[in-house]
Amino acid sequence: MAPVAPRSGDAIFASVEHVNAELFTLTYGAIVRQLLTDLEEVEEVNKQLDQMGYNIGVRLIDEFLAKSNVSRCVDFKETADVIAKVGFKMFLGVGASVTNWDADGTCCSIVLGDNPLVDFVELPDTCQGLYYCNILSGVVRGALEMVSMKTEVTWVRDMLRGDDAFELQVKLLKQVPEEYPYKDDE
Amino acid sequence: MAPVAPRSGDAIFASVEHVNAELFTLTYGAIVRQLLTDLEEVEEVNKQLDQMGYNIGVRLIDEFLAKSNVSRCVDFKETADVIAKVGFKMFLGVGASVTNWDADGTCCSIVLGDNPLVDFVELPDTCQGLYYCNILSGVVRGALEMVSMKTEVTWVRDMLRGDDAFELQVKLLKQVPEEYPYKDDE
C-alpha cells in the first residue's frame, strides 16, 4: 500500500468537530479566573495552567497522530515545524511559524500568528506575573513527551505583557528512546 | 430598510471562528477536575460550574444577538426555541429541541442532540452527585437574564448518570421589565 501523505493543517482543521472560538475563549478565561481565586499566587497559577496543558497534550497527541497522517519526524527540527504548521492549525485554527533556531538545532521559537485565547483579555495590575496562555506551553510539552521528547517550553514574548507577539521557546532537553516502560507480561 | 432575516444556527456556526472540539472537551474536563480537587464537595463543584457558566452566558449573549440577527422574541416559547435551534448550534455546533411544555408556557425542556462536553467522559463512583455539564445550565441562565428573563435551569436527564439523553429544564421565574438600573447621570 502506498504511504498516506500527511494532511495540511487547514484540511485537518476543516474535517474535525468544532466549537465556537468565543465560547472556548470565555471558558478558558473562567479557568484562569478560578485558579487566581483559588491559588492566590500568580506563580502557582502559571504552574497549574502548565500542568493542565500537559495533561491535555498527552491526550491530544493521539488525535493529532490519527488525523494528521504525520509519520515519525526525522528530527527535532521537523517536529517543531509540524507542531507550528499542523498542530496549532488543527487545534486552535491558527497558523504559527518556527524561528530563532540555535546552532545545534535543539532550541527554537514558535511564533503564533493569532491567539484565540486572549480575545478581549486585559490583565489587571495584580496579575502582572501571570502567563495567561501557559496552558499552551503545557500542551506542547505534554504532546512532545508522548513522542519521546523531553522539552522545556517557556514564553519569551507575550502580548498581554506588552510584547509584540506570542513566542514560545521550545528547548529539547532529552530524546528518550522509545520503549514500553513495562514488558507485556508484567 | 427592510428588516434583516434571522440567520439559521448552521449558517452562523459556519461563519464564526472555531476551535477543535476535542481541545474544548479536554479543556473543560481540566476545569472540572480542578474544581473537584479544590472544592472537594461535589455539590460545591456543581454550584461553581453553574456560576462560571452564568458569567459566560452574560457575555455570550452579545455575540449571539450580534451574529444571529434575532430580534426580540415575542414570548418565552419563542425564546426557548431560539436557544435550542440557534444558540446551541451556534456555540457548540449541535442542535437541540424543545419539548415538555407545561400548560401555561413557562416551563419546558431543551433536549440536546449531541453533547461535545462529555466525549470520552466517565464519572468515577466518587462523583455520582456531579452535574458534569452544569456550565451549560449556567450559560443558558446567564444569557436569559441579560434579556430580562429570570430562570431556573436544571438537568432532568443526564447521560453521565445513566439517562438516555441530556435534558435541561428551563423554568421562567420572572420576566423583568427592561430598564437600565441606573440613570445616565448617576
XYZ file of C-alpha atoms in Angstrom:
372
model
C 0.000 0.000 0.000
C 1.371 3.443 -0.852
C 2.102 5.584 2.195
C -0.614 8.090 3.026
C 0.517 11.693 2.548
C 0.450 13.952 5.594
C -2.526 16.284 5.525
C -2.290 20.062 5.777
C -3.338 21.797 8.979
C -6.134 23.543 7.099
C -7.511 20.300 5.698
C -7.473 18.614 9.096
C -8.991 21.593 10.847
C -11.811 21.619 8.298
C -12.525 17.930 8.890
C -12.721 17.817 12.698
C -15.589 18.727 15.010
C -15.603 22.331 16.171
C -16.964 24.618 18.784
C -17.287 28.391 18.666
C -13.971 30.055 19.472
C -15.579 32.694 21.665
C -17.115 30.022 23.871
C -13.664 28.475 24.196
C -12.063 31.841 24.949
C -14.570 32.632 27.676
C -14.363 29.126 29.119
C -10.595 29.379 29.283
C -10.925 32.790 30.924
C -13.175 31.196 33.533
C -10.470 28.646 34.341
C -7.826 31.292 34.796
C -10.092 33.375 36.989
C -10.950 30.345 39.081
C -7.288 29.472 39.581
C -6.434 33.046 40.526
C -9.151 32.945 43.158
C -8.250 29.511 44.492
C -4.468 29.607 44.382
C -3.875 33.315 45.010
C -0.189 33.257 43.992
C 0.270 34.087 40.306
C 3.283 31.789 40.173
C 1.124 28.871 41.326
C -1.461 29.701 38.684
C 1.246 29.610 35.994
C 2.301 26.178 37.205
C -1.224 24.844 37.364
C -2.116 26.085 33.865
C 1.032 24.459 32.536
C 0.147 21.211 34.283
C -3.406 21.264 32.919
C -1.978 21.844 29.469
C 0.453 18.969 29.932
C -2.413 16.614 30.779
C -4.304 17.803 27.707
C -1.233 17.479 25.471
C -0.606 13.862 26.395
C -4.127 13.089 25.201
C -4.349 15.402 22.176
C -1.293 13.799 20.620
C -3.394 10.722 19.814
C -5.943 12.756 17.902
C -3.129 14.586 16.224
C -1.378 11.443 15.011
C -4.635 9.799 13.990
C -5.933 12.737 11.974
C -2.777 14.221 10.515
C -1.171 11.155 8.917
C 2.111 12.603 10.140
C 4.609 9.797 10.470
C 7.675 9.815 12.644
C 9.547 13.115 12.273
C 13.213 12.626 11.433
C 14.457 15.162 13.950
C 13.511 17.937 16.340
C 13.548 20.495 13.528
C 10.903 18.667 11.586
C 8.910 18.099 14.762
C 8.864 21.804 15.604
C 7.730 22.586 12.092
C 4.876 20.104 12.278
C 3.715 21.474 15.640
C 3.667 25.005 14.317
C 2.139 24.376 10.922
C -0.140 21.414 11.550
C -0.689 21.220 15.307
C -1.633 24.820 16.050
C -3.782 24.983 12.939
C -5.540 21.736 13.718
C -6.490 22.598 17.285
C -6.700 26.364 17.560
C -7.346 27.119 13.905
C -4.365 29.484 13.729
C -1.046 29.177 11.975
C 2.326 29.561 13.648
C 5.888 29.793 12.412
C 9.209 28.498 13.660
C 12.168 30.853 14.108
C 15.241 31.551 16.220
C 16.930 28.183 15.893
C 20.088 27.821 17.926
C 23.252 26.493 16.309
C 22.834 22.847 17.304
C 19.156 22.608 16.401
C 17.833 21.862 19.879
C 16.103 25.142 20.664
C 13.686 27.225 18.621
C 10.749 29.559 18.908
C 7.172 29.078 17.776
C 5.544 32.405 16.997
C 1.747 32.458 16.876
C 0.026 34.291 14.047
C -3.044 34.803 16.162
C -4.134 33.655 19.598
C -7.801 32.993 20.256
C -7.151 32.503 23.985
C -6.634 36.202 24.573
C -9.522 37.821 22.709
C -10.930 40.586 24.962
C -8.418 39.768 27.711
C -6.655 42.500 29.639
C -4.666 41.686 32.728
C -5.204 43.815 35.818
C -2.104 45.156 37.570
C -2.390 42.487 40.228
C -1.727 39.775 37.618
C 1.418 41.128 36.053
C 3.431 37.955 36.652
C 0.783 35.781 35.037
C 1.496 33.779 31.905
C -2.117 33.749 30.858
C -1.596 31.292 27.987
C 0.528 28.867 29.956
C -1.867 26.056 29.110
C -0.416 26.152 25.578
C 3.156 25.662 26.711
C 1.951 22.697 28.744
C 0.097 21.199 25.780
C 3.221 21.364 23.602
C 5.369 19.884 26.375
C 2.894 17.076 27.072
C 2.394 16.181 23.417
C 6.158 16.103 22.765
C 6.776 13.913 25.767
C 4.431 11.323 24.258
C 6.674 11.152 21.198
C 9.737 10.725 23.412
C 10.993 14.298 23.513
C 11.534 15.874 26.908
C 11.314 19.630 26.440
C 11.195 22.866 28.350
C 8.618 25.247 26.915
C 8.509 28.878 28.013
C 7.030 32.159 26.847
C 9.649 34.608 25.679
C 7.209 37.117 24.237
C 3.649 37.656 25.405
C 1.360 40.351 24.029
C -0.529 40.535 27.321
C 2.757 41.666 28.839
C 3.245 44.333 26.198
C 5.359 42.358 23.718
C 4.664 42.472 20.002
C 3.915 38.760 19.547
C 3.278 35.462 21.301
C 6.514 33.497 21.159
C 7.019 30.109 22.767
C 10.570 28.899 23.198
C 10.872 25.124 22.907
C 14.092 23.624 24.166
C 14.839 19.928 23.620
C 16.310 18.549 26.841
C 16.474 14.870 26.068
C 15.284 12.491 23.432
C 14.102 9.407 25.256
C 14.483 6.136 23.373
C 11.038 4.774 22.644
C 10.456 1.730 24.770
C 7.483 0.490 26.638
C 8.146 1.074 30.307
C 6.934 -2.412 31.202
C 7.148 -5.706 29.478
C 3.891 -7.099 28.174
C 3.732 -9.862 30.752
C 4.354 -7.688 33.780
C -34.578 49.471 5.267
C -36.094 46.005 5.187
C -35.587 44.061 8.413
C -32.731 41.596 8.265
C -33.922 37.992 8.443
C -32.681 35.890 11.375
C -29.932 33.526 10.318
C -30.013 29.798 10.833
C -27.849 28.237 13.513
C -25.939 26.349 10.836
C -25.200 29.478 8.847
C -23.983 31.349 11.907
C -21.887 28.452 13.128
C -20.226 28.253 9.721
C -19.362 31.956 9.810
C -17.770 32.269 13.259
C -14.241 31.449 14.398
C -13.767 27.916 15.664
C -11.501 25.771 17.697
C -11.194 21.990 17.674
C -13.970 20.396 19.729
C -11.631 17.866 21.323
C -9.423 20.650 22.645
C -12.518 22.242 24.137
C -13.690 18.934 25.615
C -10.338 18.264 27.262
C -10.040 21.846 28.494
C -13.468 21.631 30.049
C -12.519 18.320 31.625
C -9.486 20.026 33.141
C -11.722 22.637 34.762
C -13.993 20.037 36.281
C -11.050 18.039 37.590
C -9.500 21.188 39.059
C -12.725 22.111 40.836
C -13.141 18.598 42.210
C -9.640 18.815 43.657
C -10.024 22.333 45.043
C -13.564 22.254 46.336
C -13.855 18.597 47.325
C -17.642 18.647 47.736
C -19.433 17.632 44.538
C -22.302 19.938 45.414
C -19.895 22.898 45.529
C -18.471 21.900 42.159
C -21.981 21.877 40.684
C -22.550 25.380 42.012
C -19.221 26.687 40.778
C -19.683 25.252 37.277
C -23.109 26.831 37.120
C -21.673 30.167 38.245
C -18.884 30.009 35.651
C -21.474 29.261 33.014
C -23.592 32.177 34.184
C -20.637 34.547 33.786
C -20.011 33.177 30.306
C -23.690 33.415 29.352
C -23.962 37.092 30.248
C -21.136 37.749 27.797
C -22.027 35.285 25.028
C -25.465 36.835 24.622
C -23.848 39.849 22.933
C -22.176 37.689 20.329
C -25.393 35.797 19.925
C -27.505 38.882 19.280
C -24.872 40.441 17.028
C -24.377 37.396 14.843
C -27.837 35.860 14.747
C -29.965 38.869 13.712
C -32.529 37.516 16.131
C -34.743 40.378 17.226
C -36.791 40.500 20.403
C -38.629 37.239 20.914
C -42.337 37.714 21.469
C -42.539 35.332 24.390
C -40.758 32.679 26.397
C -41.837 29.983 23.930
C -40.105 31.669 21.044
C -37.077 32.369 23.219
C -36.692 28.708 24.183
C -36.955 27.738 20.549
C -34.245 30.177 19.539
C -31.897 28.975 22.287
C -32.327 25.371 21.222
C -32.178 25.818 17.474
C -29.851 28.773 17.061
C -27.939 29.158 20.331
C -26.758 25.593 20.857
C -25.926 25.235 17.183
C -24.001 28.497 17.088
C -21.809 27.815 20.096
C -21.482 24.060 20.464
C -22.219 23.107 16.882
C -25.043 20.789 17.957
C -28.777 21.051 17.537
C -31.275 20.784 20.361
C -35.034 20.516 20.545
C -37.675 21.921 22.866
C -40.247 19.652 24.488
C -42.307 19.069 27.619
C -44.028 22.447 27.785
C -46.199 22.952 30.825
C -49.753 24.227 30.431
C -49.018 27.914 30.997
C -45.944 28.060 28.766
C -43.428 28.966 31.462
C -41.515 25.709 31.726
C -40.006 23.494 29.063
C -37.141 21.146 28.362
C -34.256 21.538 25.960
C -33.000 18.148 24.811
C -29.514 18.050 23.295
C -28.942 16.061 20.136
C -25.313 15.626 20.977
C -23.029 16.932 23.692
C -19.372 17.590 22.909
C -18.612 18.269 26.588
C -18.849 14.614 27.505
C -16.838 12.876 24.786
C -14.677 10.234 26.496
C -16.000 11.197 29.935
C -16.888 8.612 32.531
C -17.611 9.586 36.088
C -15.943 7.622 38.857
C -18.129 6.411 41.688
C -16.923 9.226 43.927
C -18.532 11.799 41.606
C -22.024 10.378 41.388
C -23.689 13.607 42.512
C -21.846 15.667 39.928
C -23.693 17.523 37.193
C -20.728 17.444 34.871
C -22.281 19.748 32.272
C -23.550 22.306 34.764
C -21.668 25.029 32.939
C -24.327 24.768 30.218
C -27.217 25.366 32.575
C -25.358 28.414 33.840
C -24.771 29.736 30.316
C -28.482 29.488 29.495
C -29.464 31.155 32.772
C -26.922 33.953 32.335
C -27.836 34.648 28.726
C -31.557 34.729 29.510
C -31.039 37.084 32.417
C -29.457 39.560 30.011
C -32.675 39.590 28.005
C -34.692 40.174 31.164
C -35.783 36.644 31.903
C -35.015 35.224 35.327
C -34.965 31.464 35.026
C -34.129 28.331 36.924
C -32.241 25.850 34.756
C -31.683 22.292 35.925
C -30.726 18.949 34.465
C -33.586 16.464 34.483
C -31.817 13.834 32.368
C -28.067 13.334 32.166
C -26.445 10.532 30.193
C -23.461 10.503 32.556
C -25.944 9.498 35.240
C -27.342 6.710 33.112
C -30.256 8.572 31.488
C -30.991 8.245 27.783
C -30.478 11.927 26.898
C -29.272 15.299 28.139
C -32.345 17.291 29.084
C -32.254 20.756 30.588
C -35.400 22.030 32.235
C -35.824 25.782 31.881
C -38.375 27.382 34.165
C -39.282 31.047 33.741
C -39.455 32.619 37.192
C -39.918 36.258 36.347
C -39.819 38.496 33.334
C -38.062 41.652 34.470
C -39.121 44.842 32.722
C -36.158 46.148 30.734
C -34.783 49.228 32.423
C -31.315 50.491 32.989
C -30.545 50.005 36.658
C -29.053 53.482 36.931
C -29.925 56.789 35.376
C -27.430 58.106 32.851
C -26.237 60.912 35.114
C -25.650 58.761 38.158
